[in-house]
């Protein structure tokens, strides 16, 4: 098949040239951050690293890491590298105030982000003749805005449906002959099942490709979606801290994702020692933003366990490839595309007067995540009236929804009934078998 | 006057009721009345026993979440319409019955009913005024 690229020169750049480009950008970026972000300057000073010590990408390992804890400490403006006058947008992750990430963008940052998404759309076969339906959430979540911008750059007719309202999705998809669908894989599967129930055969559905991300999914799920929708399904990866979707994307080969490494330099480190590991090693994925202006994180630890490989790809792209993340170094769960930390559940329970004895049970039923939280009943809360206990469960679910942005089913259970391991309740049971 | 009901919080799954009744029988505790309310996830056992102090101790030792709820016990004639009469009395006084269940009565002419209401004293007053006999803990122990 003929290969199309959105920015061919970058996407097929020989490795040595890419390295030179990355080095030039990094030297400039480190200087920019050192001069404009006192928080990171302090980290560098503590480590005894000066901007002059960074002469090429090979010096990157000298720089200190940033973690989610730094983002929390520096919230909201501590890692901002441009005056607010130059910023045009924020995006944010869901979560508590403590965990919330607010990322700032200049117009240039938005442009490069949208370019990255455009590369993903073109790699999936998109052109200006396509009709691109964006069914990711719009708003603070990066999914909708990112793919919307990418779709514009490619010149697709963009259908900004946002998430939900499946009947309307299907109506626009069929009436306006959408050819590319962008959403979470579980929502794609759901749309597919709904179409099937309505009697649509894959060949009746105008779609040819889908770009699905924001949550883990398996090869099996990919084949299922491809079959029911009659499309090719491509993965896309990203995180708000770095930019949003489009940090990396799949090409026609559908194996691993090309990192847009002219903007986001990827490293794999040993999560224990912080040491950089050689290509092909499994470890924690770390990103350095090489040319973002407003929120340029250097050596940000994603907590995703991953492998990087730089081998020849049949699509012709030379961009380094990352595997689908194979797990986390922390306890974060991704449920229906939303990041959930067990500690957030704990906070809600303490706020609501419960003991922090709980268990999160996640499963995937018909390609949709189920999210149950079992909470041990306390003697103080216990009553002989069923309706009152049911009301307690509902009110806890509502408080968790406010905290997380997604709705769990809460079940009050007898004390000590949650399985314990070495005296501690087992907090998370993830039955989805995604890896 | 009110009688003491044991309220036990259990999971709604096979075997939970029998594990409670077994524990009680080991201690020679007699169950006079038993009612179960359940949802898909949990169940609430409500028990009237002849020795609630031992019952509470036994179940609490086994880790059960248990509390004592004061309920009204009323003796009604074992003829059609008698329960309605008692309920009407409460209704006329605007007393809402949260739940009720029957005793396993061993007399020929009477049935015993347990009533859960917000205001036990008021319920007892109106029932007595209407000529109903109330059941006491002492009565329960004698059953």
Coordinates of C-alpha atoms in Angstrom, one line a residue:
Chain A
X1 CA 0.0 0.0 0.0
X2 CA 1.2 3.5 -0.6
X3 CA 2.4 5.3 2.5
X4 CA 1.2 8.7 3.3
X5 CA 2.8 11.0 5.8
X6 CA 1.7 14.2 7.3
X7 CA 5.2 15.5 7.8
X8 CA 7.3 13.2 5.7
X9 CA 10.7 14.8 6.4
X10 CA 10.3 14.4 10.1
X11 CA 8.6 11.1 10.1
X12 CA 11.1 9.4 7.9
X13 CA 14.2 11.3 9.0
X14 CA 17.4 9.2 9.3
X15 CA 18.3 8.5 12.9
X16 CA 21.5 10.6 12.9
X17 CA 19.6 13.6 11.6
X18 CA 16.8 13.1 14.2
X19 CA 19.4 12.9 16.9
X20 CA 20.9 16.2 15.8
X21 CA 17.5 17.8 15.7
X22 CA 16.7 16.5 19.1
X23 CA 20.0 17.7 20.5
X24 CA 19.5 21.2 19.2
X25 CA 16.0 21.4 20.6
X26 CA 17.1 20.0 24.0
X27 CA 19.9 22.4 24.5
X28 CA 17.5 25.3 23.8
X29 CA 14.7 23.8 25.9
X30 CA 16.9 23.2 29.0
X31 CA 18.0 26.8 28.8
X32 CA 14.4 28.0 28.5
X33 CA 13.3 25.9 31.4
X34 CA 16.2 26.8 33.6
X35 CA 15.6 30.5 33.1
X36 CA 11.9 30.4 33.4
X37 CA 10.9 27.6 35.8
X38 CA 12.4 28.2 39.2
X39 CA 11.0 24.9 40.4
X40 CA 13.1 23.0 37.9
X41 CA 16.1 25.3 38.2
X42 CA 16.2 24.3 41.9
X43 CA 16.1 20.6 41.0
X44 CA 19.0 21.1 38.5
X45 CA 20.9 23.2 41.0
X46 CA 20.4 20.5 43.7
X47 CA 21.8 18.0 41.3
X48 CA 24.6 20.3 40.3
X49 CA 23.6 20.4 36.6
X50 CA 23.9 23.6 34.6
X51 CA 22.3 24.3 31.2
X52 CA 25.9 24.3 29.8
X53 CA 26.3 20.7 30.8
X54 CA 23.6 19.7 28.3
X55 CA 25.3 19.8 24.9
X56 CA 23.4 17.0 23.1
X57 CA 20.6 14.4 23.7
X58 CA 23.3 12.1 25.1
X59 CA 23.5 14.4 28.1
X60 CA 19.8 14.1 28.9
X61 CA 20.5 11.5 31.6
X62 CA 22.2 14.2 33.7
X63 CA 18.9 16.1 34.2
X64 CA 16.7 15.4 37.2
X65 CA 13.4 13.6 36.8
X66 CA 10.0 15.1 37.3
X67 CA 7.2 13.1 38.8
X68 CA 3.5 13.4 39.5
X69 CA 4.5 14.6 43.0
X70 CA 6.3 17.5 41.5
X71 CA 3.3 18.4 39.5
X72 CA 1.2 18.4 42.6
X73 CA 3.8 20.5 44.5
X74 CA 4.1 23.0 41.7
X75 CA 0.3 23.2 41.1
X76 CA -1.0 25.3 39.4
X77 CA 1.7 27.6 38.0
X78 CA 5.0 26.2 39.3
X79 CA 6.1 24.5 36.1
X80 CA 4.8 27.1 33.8
X81 CA 7.6 28.4 31.5
X82 CA 5.8 31.2 29.7
X83 CA 3.9 34.3 30.9
X84 CA 0.1 33.6 31.1
X85 CA -0.2 36.3 28.4
X86 CA 1.3 33.9 26.0
X87 CA -0.9 31.0 27.0
X88 CA -4.1 30.3 25.1
X89 CA -5.4 27.0 26.6
X90 CA -5.4 24.6 29.5
X91 CA -6.2 20.9 29.5
X92 CA -6.6 18.9 32.7
X93 CA -6.8 15.4 33.9
X94 CA -9.7 14.2 36.1
X95 CA -9.0 13.6 39.8
X96 CA -8.7 15.3 43.1
X97 CA -7.2 18.7 43.6
X98 CA -4.2 16.9 44.9
X99 CA -3.8 14.8 41.8
X100 CA -5.2 17.2 39.2
X101 CA -2.8 18.1 36.4
X102 CA -3.3 21.4 34.7
X103 CA -1.2 21.7 31.5
X104 CA -0.8 25.1 29.8
X105 CA -0.4 25.6 26.0
X106 CA 0.7 28.5 23.9
X107 CA -0.6 28.6 20.3
X108 CA 2.6 27.0 19.2
X109 CA 2.1 24.2 21.7
X110 CA -1.4 23.6 20.4
X111 CA -0.1 23.6 16.8
X112 CA 2.6 21.0 17.5
X113 CA 0.1 18.8 19.4
X114 CA -2.4 19.0 16.6
X115 CA 0.4 18.1 14.1
X116 CA 1.1 15.0 16.2
X117 CA -2.6 14.0 16.0
X118 CA -2.6 14.8 12.3
X119 CA 0.3 12.4 11.8
X120 CA -1.7 9.7 13.6
X121 CA -4.8 10.4 11.4
X122 CA -2.7 10.3 8.2
X123 CA -0.9 7.1 9.3
X124 CA -4.4 5.6 9.7
X125 CA -5.1 6.5 6.0
X126 CA -6.7 9.8 6.6
X127 CA -6.8 12.6 3.9
X128 CA -8.8 15.7 3.3
X129 CA -11.4 13.5 1.6
X130 CA -12.2 11.9 4.9
X131 CA -15.0 12.6 7.3
X132 CA -13.6 12.2 10.8
X133 CA -16.0 11.7 13.7
X134 CA -14.5 12.6 17.0
X135 CA -16.3 10.8 19.8
X136 CA -13.8 11.4 22.5
X137 CA -14.9 13.8 25.3
X138 CA -14.4 17.5 24.5
X139 CA -13.4 19.8 27.3
X140 CA -10.7 19.5 29.9
X141 CA -10.0 15.9 28.7
X142 CA -7.3 16.0 25.9
X143 CA -9.0 13.4 23.7
X144 CA -11.6 15.5 21.9
X145 CA -9.6 18.7 21.5
X146 CA -6.5 16.8 20.3
X147 CA -8.1 14.7 17.6
X148 CA -10.4 17.6 16.6
X149 CA -7.3 19.7 15.9
X150 CA -5.5 16.9 14.1
X151 CA -8.5 16.3 11.9
X152 CA -8.6 20.0 11.0
X153 CA -4.9 20.0 10.1
X154 CA -5.4 17.0 7.8
X155 CA -8.4 18.7 6.2
X156 CA -10.9 16.1 7.1
X157 CA -14.5 17.2 7.5
X158 CA -14.6 17.0 11.3
X159 CA -17.7 15.8 13.2
X160 CA -17.2 17.0 16.7
X161 CA -19.7 14.7 18.4
X162 CA -17.9 14.4 21.7
X163 CA -18.6 11.2 23.7
X164 CA -21.9 9.6 24.6
X165 CA -25.3 9.8 23.0
X166 CA -24.8 6.7 20.9
X167 CA -28.0 7.1 18.8
X168 CA -26.8 10.5 17.7
X169 CA -23.3 9.1 17.0
X170 CA -24.8 6.5 14.7
X171 CA -27.1 9.0 13.0
X172 CA -24.2 11.3 12.1
X173 CA -22.0 8.5 11.2
X174 CA -24.5 7.0 8.7
X175 CA -26.1 10.3 7.4
X176 CA -22.7 12.1 6.9
X177 CA -20.8 8.9 5.9
X178 CA -18.0 9.2 8.5
X179 CA -14.9 7.3 7.4
X180 CA -12.7 7.7 10.5
X181 CA -13.8 7.3 14.1
X182 CA -11.8 8.6 17.0
X183 CA -12.8 7.5 20.5
X184 CA -11.9 5.1 23.3
X185 CA -11.7 1.5 22.2
X186 CA -14.4 0.5 24.6
X187 CA -16.7 3.1 23.1
X188 CA -15.8 2.0 19.6
X189 CA -16.8 -1.6 20.6
X190 CA -20.0 -0.3 22.1
X191 CA -20.9 1.7 19.0
X192 CA -20.1 -1.4 16.9
X193 CA -22.3 -3.6 19.1
X194 CA -25.2 -1.1 18.8
X195 CA -24.8 -0.9 15.1
X196 CA -24.9 -4.7 14.9
X197 CA -28.1 -4.8 17.0
X198 CA -29.7 -2.4 14.7
X199 CA -29.0 -4.7 11.8
X200 CA -26.0 -3.0 10.3
X201 CA -23.4 -5.3 8.6
X202 CA -19.8 -4.2 8.6
X203 CA -20.0 -3.5 4.8
X204 CA -23.0 -1.1 5.4
X205 CA -20.9 1.0 7.8
X206 CA -19.0 3.8 6.0
X207 CA -16.1 3.8 8.4
X208 CA -12.7 2.6 7.1
X209 CA -10.4 3.3 10.1
X210 CA -10.5 4.1 13.8
X211 CA -8.0 5.8 16.1
X212 CA -8.6 4.5 19.6
X213 CA -6.8 5.4 22.8
X214 CA -6.9 6.7 26.3
X215 CA -7.3 3.3 27.8
X216 CA -5.6 -0.1 27.6
X217 CA -6.9 -2.6 25.1
X218 CA -5.9 -6.0 23.8
X219 CA -5.2 -7.4 20.4
X220 CA -8.3 -9.5 20.8
X221 CA -10.4 -6.4 21.4
X222 CA -8.8 -4.8 18.3
X223 CA -9.8 -7.7 16.1
X224 CA -13.3 -7.6 17.6
X225 CA -13.7 -3.9 16.8
X226 CA -12.2 -4.3 13.3
X227 CA -14.7 -7.1 12.6
X228 CA -17.8 -5.5 13.8
X229 CA -17.1 -2.1 12.3
X230 CA -15.4 -3.4 9.2
X231 CA -12.3 -1.1 9.7
X232 CA -8.7 -1.0 10.6
X233 CA -8.2 0.0 14.2
X234 CA -5.2 2.0 15.3
X235 CA -3.9 2.7 18.8
X236 CA -2.9 6.2 19.9
X237 CA -1.0 7.1 23.1
X238 CA -0.6 10.2 25.1
X239 CA -0.8 11.9 28.4
X240 CA -2.0 15.3 29.4
X241 CA 1.3 16.1 31.2
X242 CA 3.2 15.7 27.9
X243 CA 0.5 17.1 25.6
X244 CA -2.4 14.6 25.2
X245 CA -3.1 12.0 22.5
X246 CA -0.5 11.9 19.7
X247 CA 2.6 11.4 21.8
X248 CA 2.8 8.2 19.9
X249 CA 0.6 6.5 17.3
X250 CA 0.3 3.3 15.3
X251 CA 1.0 3.0 11.6
X252 CA -0.3 0.6 9.0
X253 CA 1.9 -2.2 10.5
X254 CA -0.2 -2.1 13.7
X255 CA 2.6 -3.2 15.9
X256 CA 3.8 -0.8 18.6
X257 CA 3.5 3.0 18.3
X258 CA 5.8 5.5 16.7
X259 CA 6.8 8.2 19.1
X260 CA 6.7 11.7 17.8
X261 CA 10.3 12.0 19.0
X262 CA 11.1 15.2 17.3
X263 CA 8.8 16.7 20.1
X264 CA 8.8 14.2 22.8
X265 CA 12.0 12.3 23.6
X266 CA 11.4 8.9 25.1
X267 CA 13.7 7.0 27.5
X268 CA 13.2 3.8 29.4
X269 CA 14.6 3.8 32.9
X270 CA 15.0 1.3 35.8
X271 CA 12.1 2.5 38.1
X272 CA 14.2 1.6 41.1
X273 CA 17.5 3.2 40.3
X274 CA 16.5 5.8 37.7
X275 CA 19.3 4.4 35.4
X276 CA 18.6 4.7 31.7
X277 CA 18.2 1.2 30.2
X278 CA 19.3 0.2 26.7
X279 CA 16.9 -0.1 23.7
X280 CA 14.7 -3.2 24.0
X281 CA 14.7 -3.2 27.8
X282 CA 11.5 -3.2 29.8
X283 CA 11.2 -0.3 32.3
X284 CA 9.5 2.9 33.1
X285 CA 8.8 5.3 30.2
X286 CA 10.1 8.8 30.6
X287 CA 9.3 11.7 28.3
X288 CA 11.1 15.0 27.7
X289 CA 9.2 17.7 25.9
X290 CA 11.8 19.1 23.4
X291 CA 10.0 22.2 22.1
X292 CA 6.8 22.9 24.0
X293 CA 6.8 26.4 25.3
X294 CA 4.3 26.8 28.1
X295 CA 4.5 23.4 30.0
X296 CA 7.8 21.8 29.0
X297 CA 8.3 18.9 31.3
X298 CA 11.8 17.5 31.2
X299 CA 12.3 13.8 32.0
X300 CA 8.8 13.3 33.2
X301 CA 8.2 9.8 34.7
X302 CA 5.0 8.4 33.2
X303 CA 4.8 5.4 35.5
X304 CA 4.0 3.3 32.5
X305 CA 6.0 0.2 32.0
X306 CA 7.1 -0.1 28.4
X307 CA 9.7 -1.1 25.9
X308 CA 11.3 1.1 23.1
X309 CA 12.6 -0.3 19.9
X310 CA 14.2 1.4 16.9
X311 CA 13.8 -1.1 14.2
X312 CA 13.0 -0.6 10.5
X313 CA 9.2 -0.3 10.0
X314 CA 7.4 -1.3 6.9
X315 CA 5.6 2.0 6.9
X316 CA 8.8 3.8 6.2
X317 CA 8.7 5.9 9.4
X318 CA 12.0 6.0 11.3
X319 CA 10.4 7.3 14.5
X320 CA 11.2 5.1 17.5
X321 CA 8.5 2.7 18.5
X322 CA 7.0 2.0 21.9
X323 CA 5.1 -1.1 22.9
X324 CA 1.7 -0.8 24.4
X325 CA 2.2 0.0 28.1
X326 CA 2.5 -3.3 29.9
X327 CA 1.5 -2.0 33.4
X328 CA 2.2 0.7 35.9
X329 CA 4.9 1.3 38.5
X330 CA 2.2 2.8 40.7
X331 CA -1.3 1.7 41.5
X332 CA -3.1 3.9 39.0
X333 CA -6.0 2.2 37.1
X334 CA -7.5 3.3 33.9
X335 CA -11.2 2.7 34.0
X336 CA -13.4 3.8 31.1
X337 CA -10.5 6.0 30.0
X338 CA -10.3 7.8 33.3
X339 CA -7.3 7.6 35.6
X340 CA -8.2 6.3 39.0
X341 CA -6.0 6.1 42.0
X342 CA -7.1 3.9 44.9
X343 CA -6.0 6.7 47.2
X344 CA -8.9 8.8 45.8
X345 CA -11.4 6.2 46.9
X346 CA -9.7 6.2 50.3
X347 CA -10.1 10.0 50.5
X348 CA -13.8 9.8 49.8
X349 CA -14.3 7.1 52.4
X350 CA -12.6 9.1 55.1
X351 CA -14.5 12.2 54.1
X352 CA -17.8 10.3 54.4
X353 CA -17.0 8.8 57.8
X354 CA -16.1 5.2 56.7
X355 CA -13.0 3.2 57.5
X356 CA -10.6 2.9 54.6
X357 CA -11.4 -0.8 54.2
X358 CA -12.4 -1.2 50.6
X359 CA -11.8 -3.1 47.4
X360 CA -12.0 -1.9 43.8
X361 CA -13.1 -4.6 41.4
X362 CA -12.7 -3.9 37.7
X363 CA -13.8 -6.1 34.9
X364 CA -14.6 -5.8 31.3
X365 CA -18.0 -7.1 30.2
X366 CA -18.9 -6.8 26.6
X367 CA -16.0 -4.5 26.0
X368 CA -17.1 -2.1 28.7
X369 CA -15.3 -1.6 32.0
X370 CA -17.3 -2.4 35.1
X371 CA -16.2 -0.6 38.2
X372 CA -17.3 -1.9 41.6
X373 CA -16.2 -0.7 45.0
X374 CA -16.8 -2.8 48.0
X375 CA -16.7 -0.9 51.3
X376 CA -16.8 -2.5 54.7
X377 CA -19.8 -1.3 56.8
X378 CA -18.9 0.3 60.1
X379 CA -20.7 -0.3 63.5
X380 CA -21.6 3.4 63.6
X381 CA -23.3 3.4 60.2
X382 CA -25.0 0.1 60.5
X383 CA -28.8 0.3 60.7
X384 CA -31.6 -2.3 60.6
X385 CA -33.2 -0.5 57.6
X386 CA -32.5 -1.7 54.1
X387 CA -33.5 1.6 52.5
X388 CA -31.0 3.5 54.6
X389 CA -28.1 1.2 53.7
X390 CA -29.0 1.4 50.0
X391 CA -29.1 5.2 50.3
X392 CA -25.6 5.1 51.9
X393 CA -24.3 3.1 48.9
X394 CA -25.8 5.6 46.5
X395 CA -24.4 8.6 48.4
X396 CA -21.0 7.0 48.4
X397 CA -21.2 6.4 44.7
X398 CA -22.1 10.0 44.1
X399 CA -19.2 11.2 46.2
X400 CA -16.8 9.0 44.2
X401 CA -18.3 10.2 41.0
X402 CA -17.6 13.8 42.0
X403 CA -14.0 12.8 42.9
X404 CA -13.2 10.6 39.9
X405 CA -15.6 11.7 37.1
X406 CA -16.9 8.2 36.6
X407 CA -19.6 6.3 38.4
X408 CA -18.8 3.2 40.4
X409 CA -21.3 0.7 41.9
X410 CA -20.7 0.8 45.6
X411 CA -21.5 -2.2 47.8
X412 CA -21.4 -2.1 51.6
X413 CA -20.1 -5.4 52.9
X414 CA -19.7 -6.9 56.4
X415 CA -16.5 -5.9 58.3
X416 CA -13.4 -8.0 57.6
X417 CA -15.1 -9.6 54.6
X418 CA -12.7 -8.1 52.1
X419 CA -9.8 -10.5 51.3
X420 CA -6.7 -9.6 53.1
X421 CA -3.1 -10.3 52.2
X422 CA -0.6 -10.1 55.0
X423 CA -3.2 -8.3 57.1
X424 CA -3.8 -5.6 54.5
X425 CA -7.0 -5.5 52.5
X426 CA -6.4 -6.3 48.8
X427 CA -7.3 -2.9 47.3
X428 CA -7.6 -3.7 43.7
X429 CA -8.8 -6.7 41.8
X430 CA -8.5 -6.1 38.0
X431 CA -10.0 -9.0 36.1
X432 CA -9.7 -7.4 32.7
X433 CA -6.5 -9.3 31.7
X434 CA -5.4 -6.5 29.4
X435 CA -1.7 -7.4 29.3
Chain B
X1 CA -41.6 -2.4 77.3
X2 CA -40.2 -2.7 73.8
X3 CA -38.4 -6.0 73.0
X4 CA -34.9 -6.4 71.8
X5 CA -34.2 -7.5 68.3
X6 CA -30.8 -8.6 67.1
X7 CA -29.9 -7.0 63.8
X8 CA -27.0 -8.7 61.9
X9 CA -25.4 -7.5 58.7
X10 CA -24.5 -10.3 56.3
X11 CA -23.5 -10.8 52.7
X12 CA -26.3 -12.0 50.5
X13 CA -24.8 -15.3 49.6
X14 CA -25.3 -18.9 50.1
X15 CA -24.7 -20.2 53.7
X16 CA -24.8 -17.0 55.6
X17 CA -28.0 -17.6 57.5
X18 CA -27.1 -21.1 58.4
X19 CA -23.7 -20.0 59.8
X20 CA -25.5 -17.6 62.1
X21 CA -28.2 -20.1 63.3
X22 CA -25.5 -22.7 63.9
X23 CA -23.6 -20.4 66.1
X24 CA -26.7 -19.7 68.1
X25 CA -27.7 -23.3 68.4
X26 CA -24.3 -24.2 69.8
X27 CA -25.0 -21.8 72.6
X28 CA -28.4 -23.2 73.1
X29 CA -30.1 -20.0 72.1
X30 CA -33.6 -20.3 70.9
X31 CA -34.7 -18.2 67.9
X32 CA -38.3 -17.0 68.5
X33 CA -38.6 -15.0 65.4
X34 CA -36.5 -14.4 62.3
X35 CA -36.8 -12.1 59.3
X36 CA -34.5 -11.5 56.5
X37 CA -34.4 -8.4 54.3
X38 CA -32.0 -8.4 51.4
X39 CA -30.8 -6.6 48.4
X40 CA -28.6 -8.1 45.6
X41 CA -25.5 -7.5 47.7
X42 CA -26.3 -7.6 51.4
X43 CA -28.8 -9.0 53.8
X44 CA -30.1 -7.9 57.2
X45 CA -31.1 -10.7 59.6
X46 CA -33.5 -9.6 62.3
X47 CA -33.8 -12.1 65.2
X48 CA -35.7 -12.3 68.4
X49 CA -34.0 -14.7 70.7
X50 CA -34.5 -15.9 74.3
X51 CA -31.0 -14.8 75.4
X52 CA -29.9 -11.8 73.4
X53 CA -26.8 -11.0 75.6
X54 CA -25.2 -14.4 74.9
X55 CA -26.3 -14.1 71.3
X56 CA -24.6 -10.8 70.8
X57 CA -21.5 -12.0 72.5
X58 CA -21.3 -15.1 70.4
X59 CA -21.9 -13.4 67.1
X60 CA -19.6 -10.5 67.8
X61 CA -16.8 -12.9 68.8
X62 CA -17.1 -14.3 65.3
X63 CA -16.8 -10.9 63.7
X64 CA -20.4 -10.3 62.9
X65 CA -21.6 -6.7 62.7
X66 CA -24.5 -6.7 65.0
X67 CA -26.7 -4.3 66.8
X68 CA -29.7 -4.3 69.2
X69 CA -32.8 -2.6 67.8
X70 CA -35.8 -2.0 70.1
X71 CA -39.0 -3.1 68.5
X72 CA -42.6 -3.4 69.5
X73 CA -44.0 -6.9 70.1
X74 CA -47.7 -7.2 70.0
X75 CA -50.0 -10.2 70.7
X76 CA -53.0 -10.4 68.4
X77 CA -55.9 -12.8 68.2
X78 CA -55.4 -15.6 65.8
X79 CA -58.4 -14.7 63.7
X80 CA -58.7 -13.1 60.3
X81 CA -58.6 -9.3 60.4
X82 CA -56.7 -8.9 63.7
X83 CA -53.5 -7.8 62.1
X84 CA -55.3 -5.2 60.1
X85 CA -56.9 -3.9 63.2
X86 CA -53.6 -3.4 64.9
X87 CA -52.1 -1.8 61.8
X88 CA -55.1 0.5 61.5
X89 CA -54.6 1.7 65.1
X90 CA -51.1 2.7 64.2
X91 CA -52.1 4.2 60.9
X92 CA -54.8 6.3 62.6
X93 CA -52.1 7.7 64.9
X94 CA -49.9 8.4 61.9
X95 CA -47.3 5.9 63.0
X96 CA -45.3 4.5 60.1
X97 CA -44.3 0.8 60.2
X98 CA -40.8 0.4 58.7
X99 CA -41.2 -3.4 58.7
X100 CA -42.9 -6.2 60.5
X101 CA -42.7 -9.9 60.8
X102 CA -44.5 -12.7 62.7
X103 CA -43.3 -14.8 65.7
X104 CA -43.4 -18.5 65.7
X105 CA -46.2 -18.6 68.2
X106 CA -46.8 -21.7 70.2
X107 CA -50.2 -20.8 71.7
X108 CA -53.4 -21.8 70.1
X109 CA -55.2 -18.6 70.1
X110 CA -52.7 -15.9 69.5
X111 CA -50.0 -14.8 67.0
X112 CA -47.2 -12.5 67.9
X113 CA -46.1 -9.8 65.5
X114 CA -42.9 -7.7 65.7
X115 CA -43.3 -4.1 64.5
X116 CA -40.5 -1.7 63.7
X117 CA -41.6 1.9 64.1
X118 CA -39.8 5.2 64.8
X119 CA -41.5 5.9 68.2
X120 CA -41.9 2.7 70.2
X121 CA -43.6 4.4 73.2
X122 CA -46.2 6.1 71.1
X123 CA -47.0 2.9 69.2
X124 CA -47.2 0.9 72.4
X125 CA -49.5 3.5 73.9
X126 CA -52.0 3.5 71.1
X127 CA -52.0 -0.3 70.8
X128 CA -52.6 -0.7 74.4
X129 CA -55.3 1.9 74.4
X130 CA -57.0 -0.1 71.6
X131 CA -56.9 -3.2 73.8
X132 CA -53.9 -5.0 72.3
X133 CA -51.5 -6.9 74.6
X134 CA -47.9 -6.1 74.2
X135 CA -45.1 -8.6 74.4
X136 CA -42.2 -8.0 76.7
X137 CA -38.7 -9.5 76.8
X138 CA -39.8 -11.5 79.8
X139 CA -42.6 -12.9 77.6
X140 CA -40.1 -13.8 74.9
X141 CA -37.9 -15.6 77.4
X142 CA -40.8 -17.6 78.6
X143 CA -41.9 -18.7 75.1

